[in-house]
XYZ file of C-alpha atoms in Angstrom:
303
model
C -5.540 -13.993 -23.587
C -9.448 -15.289 -23.553
C -12.703 -13.950 -23.732
C -11.295 -10.282 -23.714
C -12.849 -8.860 -27.327
C -15.916 -7.609 -25.472
C -13.572 -5.197 -23.274
C -12.802 -1.728 -24.113
C -9.068 -1.543 -23.123
C -8.762 2.162 -22.765
C -12.097 2.652 -21.118
C -11.481 0.039 -18.695
C -8.157 1.747 -17.933
C -9.660 5.040 -17.330
C -11.919 3.711 -15.043
C -8.811 2.366 -12.759
C -7.140 5.696 -13.328
C -10.331 7.674 -11.878
C -10.788 5.328 -9.078
C -7.055 5.873 -8.036
C -7.251 9.553 -8.277
C -10.412 9.335 -5.753
C -9.217 6.962 -3.396
C -5.603 7.685 -3.410
C -4.585 11.054 -4.032
C -0.800 10.807 -2.687
C -0.330 7.705 -4.502
C -1.824 8.855 -7.497
C 0.253 12.054 -7.829
C 3.336 9.810 -8.051
C 1.879 7.762 -10.790
C 1.438 10.644 -13.106
C 4.989 10.784 -13.299
C 5.532 7.125 -14.957
C 5.243 6.988 -18.399
C 1.813 6.037 -19.956
C 2.272 2.307 -20.170
C 3.669 1.934 -16.637
C 0.941 4.363 -15.119
C -2.028 2.511 -16.622
C -0.420 -0.718 -15.278
C -0.007 0.683 -11.859
C -3.716 2.030 -11.770
C -5.070 -1.645 -12.632
C -2.931 -3.108 -9.797
C -4.059 -0.681 -7.565
C -7.551 -0.989 -8.156
C -7.269 -4.962 -7.872
C -5.865 -4.182 -4.333
C -8.460 -2.082 -3.358
C -11.351 -4.365 -4.542
C -9.624 -7.112 -2.545
C -9.270 -4.651 0.478
C -12.975 -3.635 0.023
C -14.050 -7.306 0.393
C -13.541 -6.869 4.166
C -13.223 -3.127 4.950
C -16.113 -1.248 3.104
C -19.134 -0.165 4.833
C -21.210 -2.802 3.279
C -18.862 -5.666 4.133
C -18.658 -4.558 7.726
C -22.571 -5.551 8.107
C -21.876 -9.188 7.032
C -21.244 -12.242 9.094
C -17.550 -13.959 8.582
C -18.748 -16.817 7.107
C -19.932 -14.781 4.020
C -16.986 -12.588 3.726
C -14.596 -15.656 4.100
C -16.783 -17.146 1.066
C -16.066 -13.806 -0.599
C -11.942 -14.204 -0.624
C -12.642 -17.684 -1.531
C -14.443 -16.552 -4.835
C -12.006 -13.624 -5.486
C -9.060 -15.951 -4.844
C -10.515 -18.274 -7.634
C -11.131 -15.115 -9.937
C -7.759 -13.934 -9.617
C -6.368 -17.461 -10.397
C -8.561 -17.326 -13.351
C -6.890 -13.987 -14.690
C -3.387 -15.464 -14.441
C -5.089 -18.349 -16.528
C -6.214 -15.929 -19.095
C -9.738 -15.852 -18.118
C -11.433 -12.431 -18.599
C -15.014 -11.589 -17.419
C -14.734 -7.735 -17.018
C -13.134 -4.836 -17.362
C -10.754 -5.208 -14.362
C -9.654 -8.841 -15.390
C -8.921 -7.352 -18.828
C -6.829 -4.471 -17.572
C -5.125 -7.076 -15.104
C -4.722 -9.955 -17.976
C -3.366 -6.756 -20.097
C -0.921 -5.968 -17.533
C 0.562 -9.251 -16.533
C 1.084 -9.550 -20.393
C 3.200 -6.577 -20.850
C 4.986 -6.755 -17.277
C 5.092 -10.736 -16.415
C 4.677 -11.730 -12.712
C 4.223 -14.190 -10.102
C 0.668 -14.723 -8.556
C 1.857 -15.207 -5.097
C 1.940 -11.926 -4.208
C -1.757 -11.589 -5.236
C -2.467 -14.891 -3.159
C -0.575 -13.347 0.105
C -2.374 -10.146 -0.106
C -5.629 -12.142 -0.097
C -4.254 -14.226 2.855
C -3.544 -10.986 4.563
C -7.386 -9.999 4.352
C -8.325 -13.390 5.965
C -6.388 -12.671 8.840
C -8.703 -9.599 9.287
C -11.511 -12.203 9.303
C -10.426 -13.276 12.822
C -7.822 -11.386 13.877
C -8.345 -7.812 15.808
C -5.234 -7.449 18.203
C -1.503 -8.390 17.685
C 0.796 -9.339 20.428
C 3.965 -8.243 18.969
C 5.430 -6.343 16.273
C 6.535 -9.785 14.490
C 3.151 -10.920 14.065
C 1.874 -7.375 12.517
C 4.891 -7.424 10.333
C 3.693 -10.424 8.498
C 0.282 -8.881 8.463
C 1.514 -5.697 6.761
C 3.841 -8.072 4.304
C 0.624 -9.705 3.169
C -1.537 -6.447 2.628
C 1.111 -4.061 1.828
C 4.396 -5.332 1.317
C 2.875 -7.428 -1.268
C 2.160 -4.296 -3.609
C 5.653 -3.697 -3.773
C 6.351 -7.158 -5.467
C 3.244 -6.585 -7.578
C 5.062 -3.469 -8.955
C 8.363 -3.933 -9.405
C 8.212 -5.920 -12.692
C 6.251 -2.762 -13.748
C 8.817 -0.353 -12.361
C 11.732 -2.323 -14.190
C 15.404 -2.274 -13.750
C 17.926 0.486 -14.764
C 20.058 -1.374 -17.827
C 23.007 -0.018 -16.490
C 23.034 -2.816 -13.722
C 21.618 -5.505 -16.349
C 23.612 -5.166 -19.766
C 27.142 -5.742 -18.848
C 28.009 -9.505 -18.942
C 29.916 -9.134 -15.729
C 26.904 -7.272 -13.985
C 25.114 -9.089 -11.456
C 21.072 -8.355 -11.546
C 20.158 -6.578 -8.238
C 17.122 -7.626 -6.858
C 15.068 -4.964 -5.317
C 12.245 -7.353 -3.706
C 13.375 -6.621 -0.165
C 13.503 -3.251 -0.694
C 10.023 -3.176 -2.304
C 8.449 -5.082 0.608
C 9.975 -2.650 2.700
C 8.121 0.161 1.119
C 4.946 -1.373 1.340
C 5.477 -2.252 4.834
C 6.412 1.424 5.743
C 3.143 2.606 3.929
C 0.722 0.032 5.866
C 2.696 1.107 8.912
C 1.802 4.684 8.193
C -2.013 3.991 7.286
C -2.220 2.157 10.768
C -0.812 5.144 12.575
C -3.391 7.417 10.554
C -6.064 5.491 10.795
C -6.130 4.343 14.590
C -9.324 6.059 15.236
C -11.306 4.655 12.370
C -9.800 0.803 13.109
C -10.954 1.514 16.758
C -14.671 2.050 15.411
C -14.214 -1.770 13.837
C -13.130 -3.009 16.817
C -9.385 -3.328 15.444
C -6.220 -2.560 17.171
C -3.288 -2.874 15.058
C -0.555 -1.047 17.444
C 1.127 -4.382 19.029
C -0.050 -5.194 22.618
C 3.358 -5.644 23.517
C 3.906 -1.680 22.400
C 0.659 -0.915 24.245
C 1.839 -2.402 27.732
C 5.701 -0.985 27.460
C 4.395 2.492 27.172
C 1.817 2.012 29.939
C -1.412 2.830 27.646
C -4.347 0.512 27.676
C -6.674 -0.629 25.190
C -9.360 0.888 26.896
C -7.665 4.331 26.817
C -7.398 3.661 23.173
C -10.774 2.907 22.468
C -11.572 6.121 24.699
C -9.323 8.134 22.408
C -7.106 9.368 25.332
C -4.597 11.491 24.605
C -1.679 11.678 27.347
C 1.843 11.615 27.818
C 1.801 7.620 27.477
C -0.309 8.011 23.919
C 2.478 10.461 22.514
C 5.183 8.622 23.643
C 3.511 5.344 22.370
C 3.119 6.994 19.014
C 6.290 8.831 18.651
C 7.512 5.288 19.094
C 5.390 3.831 16.200
C 6.370 6.640 14.004
C 10.270 5.981 14.575
C 9.795 2.654 13.432
C 7.557 3.379 10.088
C 10.539 5.774 9.229
C 12.978 2.990 9.703
C 11.075 1.122 7.197
C 11.058 4.016 4.905
C 14.628 4.376 5.129
C 15.254 0.616 4.319
C 13.334 0.945 1.089
C 15.436 3.749 -0.056
C 18.486 1.906 -0.961
C 16.648 -0.503 -3.621
C 15.317 2.791 -5.639
C 18.660 3.313 -7.281
C 18.359 -0.018 -9.058
C 14.908 1.010 -10.581
C 14.835 2.062 -14.421
C 15.585 6.051 -14.746
C 11.767 6.416 -15.647
C 10.655 4.880 -12.223
C 13.068 6.621 -9.575
C 11.247 9.985 -9.806
C 7.920 8.780 -9.075
C 8.809 5.961 -6.529
C 10.931 8.729 -4.574
C 7.987 11.350 -4.774
C 5.626 8.489 -3.588
C 7.646 7.478 -0.738
C 8.557 10.882 0.348
C 4.889 12.142 0.215
C 3.656 9.381 2.035
C 6.297 9.307 4.735
C 5.123 13.165 4.931
C 1.845 11.478 6.773
C 3.893 10.843 9.616
C 4.897 14.671 9.746
C 1.413 15.639 9.851
C 0.697 13.046 12.832
C 3.589 14.971 14.678
C 1.847 18.434 13.841
C -1.527 17.172 15.121
C 0.151 16.330 18.302
C -0.714 12.929 17.540
C -4.610 13.111 17.811
C -5.683 10.915 15.255
C -8.641 10.192 16.947
C -10.474 13.372 15.979
C -8.435 14.624 12.783
C -7.149 12.950 9.674
C -3.619 13.301 9.023
C -2.602 14.473 5.308
C -0.083 16.145 3.365
C -0.794 19.725 2.042
C -1.445 20.328 -1.229
C 1.563 23.077 -1.490
C 4.043 20.610 0.119
C 2.963 17.954 -2.389
C 4.115 20.680 -4.938
C 7.292 21.627 -3.587
C 8.294 17.834 -2.942
C 7.848 17.083 -6.855
C 11.222 19.069 -8.024
C 13.173 17.984 -4.648
C 12.126 14.334 -5.512
C 13.514 15.106 -9.115
C 16.819 16.109 -8.076
C 17.144 13.097 -5.509
C 16.352 10.645 -8.542
C 19.137 11.997 -10.417
C 21.540 11.826 -7.364
C 20.833 8.906 -5.213
């Protein structure tokens, strides 16, 4: 690592902790169940991802022309490549370089996430779910790949000479996609204000709900049927991700189950709102979170 002697790593990680706690309350709760070295790495990765997202989606970014946003993403990509090459210029660079030192990983998921932000430069509609799936992989499925080496594998699957090392990548990506689909359904109203519609056009057509209906925030039987279909799809992605959790190290299974179940709980909240995500924000009640923690502990020991 180069040029990092000026950085107080503990202070830099504390900045990441505070930012994670402020902006990702449900996710943050899950990270607290990890050992200290792993939770710090996850906070650092979260902040890198958030800063990447803010290049496009912050209120300030919304006021800037596309060419400036494109330049920003190019600069961020160059900065990210620099971190992987050991160049440290600020606190975030330092914690990321420290994370990579302790939990080696590929640069590709980071570059893919930046590419996902580039999709938002010129794409505000998705014709098919297949198109949306690529976007979801880039902006969220990549997070699973970024964090899987931090979580680690259970030695039971790797120590014996005859063991075939399992690959949790597919499940990790599935969880990221499930989370992003949940974000899309929760944030329909906010995205509408930005002129973006992430629900596939083929689904709008299938359920007879028009783009103008969505922009007007119209809640009718077609909208409810459309949303029920979207929630079912998101839950299927969560289910697909569950199979890979058993391969994770014992100190990671509990927090991953907790994060999965709490985030999936947002879908239940959308249902309780009768699908009115135009005028309400779906979230998981604090008491539900408290009750889920011991439940997830038991699940982590048995599944």
